[in-house]
CSV table of C-alpha atoms in Angstrom, one decimal:
chain,number,residue,atom,x,y,z
A,283,MET,CA,-53.4,29.2,-183.6
A,284,GLY,CA,-50.9,31.4,-181.9
A,285,ALA,CA,-48.3,33.8,-183.3
A,286,ILE,CA,-45.1,32.7,-185.2
A,287,GLU,CA,-41.9,34.3,-183.9
A,288,GLU,CA,-38.4,34.1,-185.3
A,289,ASP,CA,-35.7,33.7,-182.7
A,290,ASN,CA,-32.1,32.9,-183.5
A,291,GLN,CA,-32.9,31.1,-186.8
A,292,GLN,CA,-35.6,29.1,-185.2
A,293,THR,CA,-39.3,29.2,-185.9
A,294,ARG,CA,-41.4,29.1,-182.8
A,295,LEU,CA,-45.1,28.2,-183.1
A,296,GLU,CA,-46.9,29.7,-180.1
A,297,PRO,CA,-49.2,27.0,-178.7
A,298,LEU,CA,-52.8,27.2,-177.8
A,299,PRO,CA,-53.4,27.0,-174.0
A,300,GLY,CA,-52.5,23.6,-172.7
A,301,GLN,CA,-50.2,22.8,-175.6
A,302,VAL,CA,-46.5,22.1,-175.7
A,303,PRO,CA,-44.5,24.7,-177.6
A,304,THR,CA,-43.1,23.6,-180.9
A,305,THR,CA,-39.8,24.5,-182.5
A,306,THR,CA,-38.3,23.6,-185.8
A,307,ALA,CA,-34.6,24.4,-186.6
A,308,ALA,CA,-35.3,26.3,-189.8
A,309,ALA,CA,-36.6,29.8,-190.5
A,310,PRO,CA,-39.9,30.4,-192.3
A,311,ASP,CA,-39.9,29.7,-196.1
A,312,SER,CA,-36.6,27.7,-195.7
A,313,TYR,CA,-37.6,25.0,-198.3
A,314,GLY,CA,-39.1,25.2,-201.7
A,315,ALA,CA,-41.1,22.0,-201.1
A,316,VAL,CA,-41.8,20.0,-197.9
A,317,VAL,CA,-43.5,16.6,-197.3
A,318,LEU,CA,-45.3,15.1,-194.4
A,319,GLY,CA,-47.7,12.3,-193.8
A,320,GLY,CA,-50.3,11.1,-191.4
A,321,THR,CA,-53.8,9.8,-191.0
A,322,PHE,CA,-55.3,13.2,-190.1
A,323,ASP,CA,-58.5,11.8,-188.8
A,324,ARG,CA,-60.7,14.3,-187.0
A,325,LEU,CA,-58.4,17.2,-187.6
A,326,HIS,CA,-57.5,18.4,-184.2
A,327,ASP,CA,-55.1,21.0,-182.6
A,328,GLY,CA,-52.1,18.6,-182.8
A,329,HIS,CA,-52.7,18.1,-186.6
A,330,ARG,CA,-53.1,21.8,-187.1
A,331,LEU,CA,-49.9,22.6,-185.3
A,332,PHE,CA,-48.1,19.9,-187.3
A,333,LEU,CA,-49.5,21.1,-190.6
A,334,LYS,CA,-48.8,24.8,-189.7
A,335,ALA,CA,-45.2,24.0,-188.9
A,336,ALA,CA,-44.8,22.4,-192.3
A,337,ALA,CA,-46.6,25.2,-194.1
A,338,VAL,CA,-44.4,27.8,-192.4
A,339,LEU,CA,-41.3,26.0,-193.6
A,340,ALA,CA,-42.5,25.7,-197.2
A,341,LYS,CA,-41.9,28.5,-199.6
A,342,GLU,CA,-43.7,27.1,-202.7
A,343,LYS,CA,-45.2,23.7,-202.2
A,344,ILE,CA,-46.4,21.3,-199.5
A,345,VAL,CA,-47.0,17.6,-200.2
A,346,VAL,CA,-49.1,15.7,-197.7
A,347,GLY,CA,-49.6,11.9,-197.8
A,348,VAL,CA,-52.8,10.8,-196.0
A,349,CYS,CA,-52.9,7.2,-194.8
A,350,ASP,CA,-55.5,4.9,-196.4
A,351,GLY,CA,-56.2,1.2,-196.9
A,352,PRO,CA,-53.5,-1.0,-195.4
A,353,MET,CA,-52.0,1.9,-193.4
A,354,LEU,CA,-55.2,2.0,-191.3
A,355,LYS,CA,-55.5,-1.7,-190.4
A,356,LYS,CA,-53.7,-1.5,-187.1
A,357,LYS,CA,-55.2,1.8,-186.0
A,358,GLN,CA,-57.4,1.7,-182.9
A,359,PHE,CA,-61.1,2.0,-183.8
A,360,ALA,CA,-60.1,1.9,-187.5
A,361,GLU,CA,-63.8,1.5,-188.4
A,362,LEU,CA,-64.5,5.0,-187.1
A,363,ILE,CA,-61.8,6.7,-189.2
A,364,GLN,CA,-63.3,9.4,-191.5
A,365,PRO,CA,-63.4,8.7,-195.2
A,366,ILE,CA,-60.1,9.4,-197.1
A,367,GLU,CA,-61.8,12.2,-199.2
A,368,LYS,CA,-63.0,14.0,-196.0
A,369,ARG,CA,-59.5,13.8,-194.4
A,370,MET,CA,-57.7,15.0,-197.5
A,371,GLU,CA,-60.2,17.9,-198.0
A,372,ASN,CA,-59.7,19.0,-194.3
A,373,VAL,CA,-55.9,18.9,-194.7
A,374,LYS,CA,-55.9,21.0,-197.9
A,375,ASP,CA,-58.5,23.5,-196.6
A,376,TYR,CA,-56.6,24.0,-193.4
A,377,ILE,CA,-53.3,24.6,-195.1
A,378,LYS,CA,-54.9,27.0,-197.6
A,379,SER,CA,-56.5,28.9,-194.7
A,380,ILE,CA,-53.1,29.6,-193.1
A,381,LYS,CA,-50.9,30.0,-196.2
A,382,PRO,CA,-53.1,30.5,-199.3
A,383,GLU,CA,-50.2,31.1,-201.7
A,384,LEU,CA,-48.8,27.6,-201.2
A,385,LEU,CA,-49.3,24.9,-203.8
A,386,VAL,CA,-50.9,22.1,-201.8
A,387,HIS,CA,-50.7,18.5,-203.0
A,388,VAL,CA,-52.6,16.0,-200.9
A,389,GLU,CA,-52.8,12.3,-201.9
A,390,PRO,CA,-53.7,9.0,-200.3
A,391,ILE,CA,-50.8,6.8,-199.3
A,392,VAL,CA,-51.0,3.0,-198.8
A,393,ASP,CA,-47.4,2.5,-197.6
A,394,PRO,CA,-45.2,4.5,-195.2
A,395,TYR,CA,-43.4,6.4,-198.0
A,396,GLY,CA,-45.9,7.7,-200.5
A,397,PRO,CA,-44.6,10.6,-202.6
A,398,SER,CA,-41.7,11.2,-200.3
A,399,ILE,CA,-39.5,8.7,-202.2
A,400,VAL,CA,-40.4,9.6,-205.7
A,401,ASP,CA,-40.7,13.4,-205.8
A,402,GLU,CA,-37.2,14.8,-206.6
A,403,ASN,CA,-38.2,18.4,-205.8
A,404,LEU,CA,-38.7,17.8,-202.1
A,405,GLU,CA,-36.2,19.4,-199.8
A,406,ALA,CA,-37.5,18.6,-196.3
A,407,ILE,CA,-39.7,16.1,-194.4
A,408,VAL,CA,-41.6,17.2,-191.3
A,409,VAL,CA,-42.0,14.6,-188.6
A,410,SER,CA,-42.9,14.3,-185.0
A,411,LYS,CA,-40.4,13.1,-182.4
A,412,GLU,CA,-42.0,9.7,-182.6
A,413,THR,CA,-41.7,9.4,-186.3
A,414,VAL,CA,-38.1,10.5,-186.7
A,415,PRO,CA,-37.2,6.8,-187.6
A,416,GLY,CA,-39.7,7.1,-190.5
A,417,GLY,CA,-37.9,10.2,-191.8
A,418,LEU,CA,-34.6,8.4,-191.7
A,419,SER,CA,-36.2,5.4,-193.5
A,420,VAL,CA,-37.5,7.8,-196.2
A,421,ASN,CA,-33.9,9.1,-196.7
A,422,ARG,CA,-32.5,5.6,-197.0
A,423,LYS,CA,-35.1,4.8,-199.7
A,424,ARG,CA,-34.4,8.1,-201.5
A,425,ALA,CA,-30.7,7.3,-201.4
A,426,GLU,CA,-31.4,3.8,-203.0
A,427,LYS,CA,-33.3,5.7,-205.8
A,428,GLY,CA,-30.5,8.2,-206.3
A,429,LEU,CA,-32.6,11.1,-204.9
A,430,SER,CA,-31.3,13.9,-202.6
A,431,GLN,CA,-31.6,13.5,-198.8
A,432,LEU,CA,-34.4,15.4,-197.2
A,433,LYS,CA,-33.7,17.7,-194.2
A,434,ILE,CA,-35.6,16.2,-191.3
A,435,GLU,CA,-37.6,18.8,-189.4
A,436,VAL,CA,-39.0,17.6,-186.0
A,437,VAL,CA,-42.2,19.0,-184.5
A,438,ASP,CA,-43.1,18.3,-180.9
A,439,LEU,CA,-46.4,16.5,-180.3
A,440,VAL,CA,-49.2,18.3,-178.6
A,441,SER,CA,-50.4,17.3,-175.1
A,442,GLU,CA,-54.1,17.4,-174.3
A,443,GLY,CA,-54.7,19.9,-171.6
A,444,MET,CA,-53.1,19.3,-168.2
A,445,SER,CA,-53.0,15.5,-168.4
A,446,GLY,CA,-49.9,15.5,-170.5
A,447,GLU,CA,-51.5,12.7,-172.6
A,448,LYS,CA,-50.7,13.0,-176.3
A,449,LEU,CA,-53.6,14.5,-178.3
A,450,SER,CA,-54.5,11.9,-180.8
A,451,SER,CA,-57.2,10.9,-183.2
A,452,SER,CA,-57.2,7.4,-181.5
A,453,THR,CA,-58.2,9.1,-178.3
A,454,LEU,CA,-61.0,10.9,-180.1
A,455,ARG,CA,-62.2,7.7,-181.8
A,456,LYS,CA,-62.1,5.9,-178.5
A,457,ARG,CA,-64.3,8.6,-176.9
A,458,GLU,CA,-66.7,8.3,-179.8
A,459,ALA,CA,-66.9,4.5,-179.4
A,460,GLU,CA,-67.6,4.9,-175.7
A,461,LYS,CA,-70.4,7.3,-176.4
A,462,ARG,CA,-72.0,4.8,-178.8
A,463,ILE,CA,-72.0,2.1,-176.1
A,464,GLN,CA,-73.7,4.4,-173.5
C-alpha cells in the first residue's frame, strides 16, 4: 500500500498504480472504535484499501462484520465464496499487519447490521460510496435502540486497472468459474 498523508484535516491513502485515490474526512486516530462490514472474499486491493482506511481512523479498536449465511445468498457465484473462517482470518491478519496495536474484533454477520447496532462504544462506521445508505440505516437502528449516532466515513471504491471497472470479489469469482469451464 502507499503512503498516508495528512492534508487539511483529511487523511489521504495513496493508491497503488491503477487505483482511485481515497480520502476520508477525518484525521488518523480520530475515533476510539470504528466498525465496517463486508464479505471480504479473496482479499484484494480494494478490500485492503477499505480496511486500511478504517484502521487509520481507529485509535483503539476496529470491529469488522464479515457476511455469512443469508447475507451470501444473492452474491454472484456464491458457491465459490471462501469459508467464513478463512475470510475472517484474512481480515484480522491484514489489519494486524498494518496497525498491530489495534484491538481487532472480527465476527460473522447474518444481517446487514451485525455489531454496529449493539456496540455502544463505536464512534464511526466506514462505508463505500455505494453503501452510504447502509450507514444511514445503521444510524436509524442505533437511534431506535437509544445508542449514539456513528460518524459515517466514506471511502472511494477502487477501480481495476485502466478499465475503470470496480474491483470486486464477484469479478474474481466469475473469472474462477470461467477457468473451471475451460
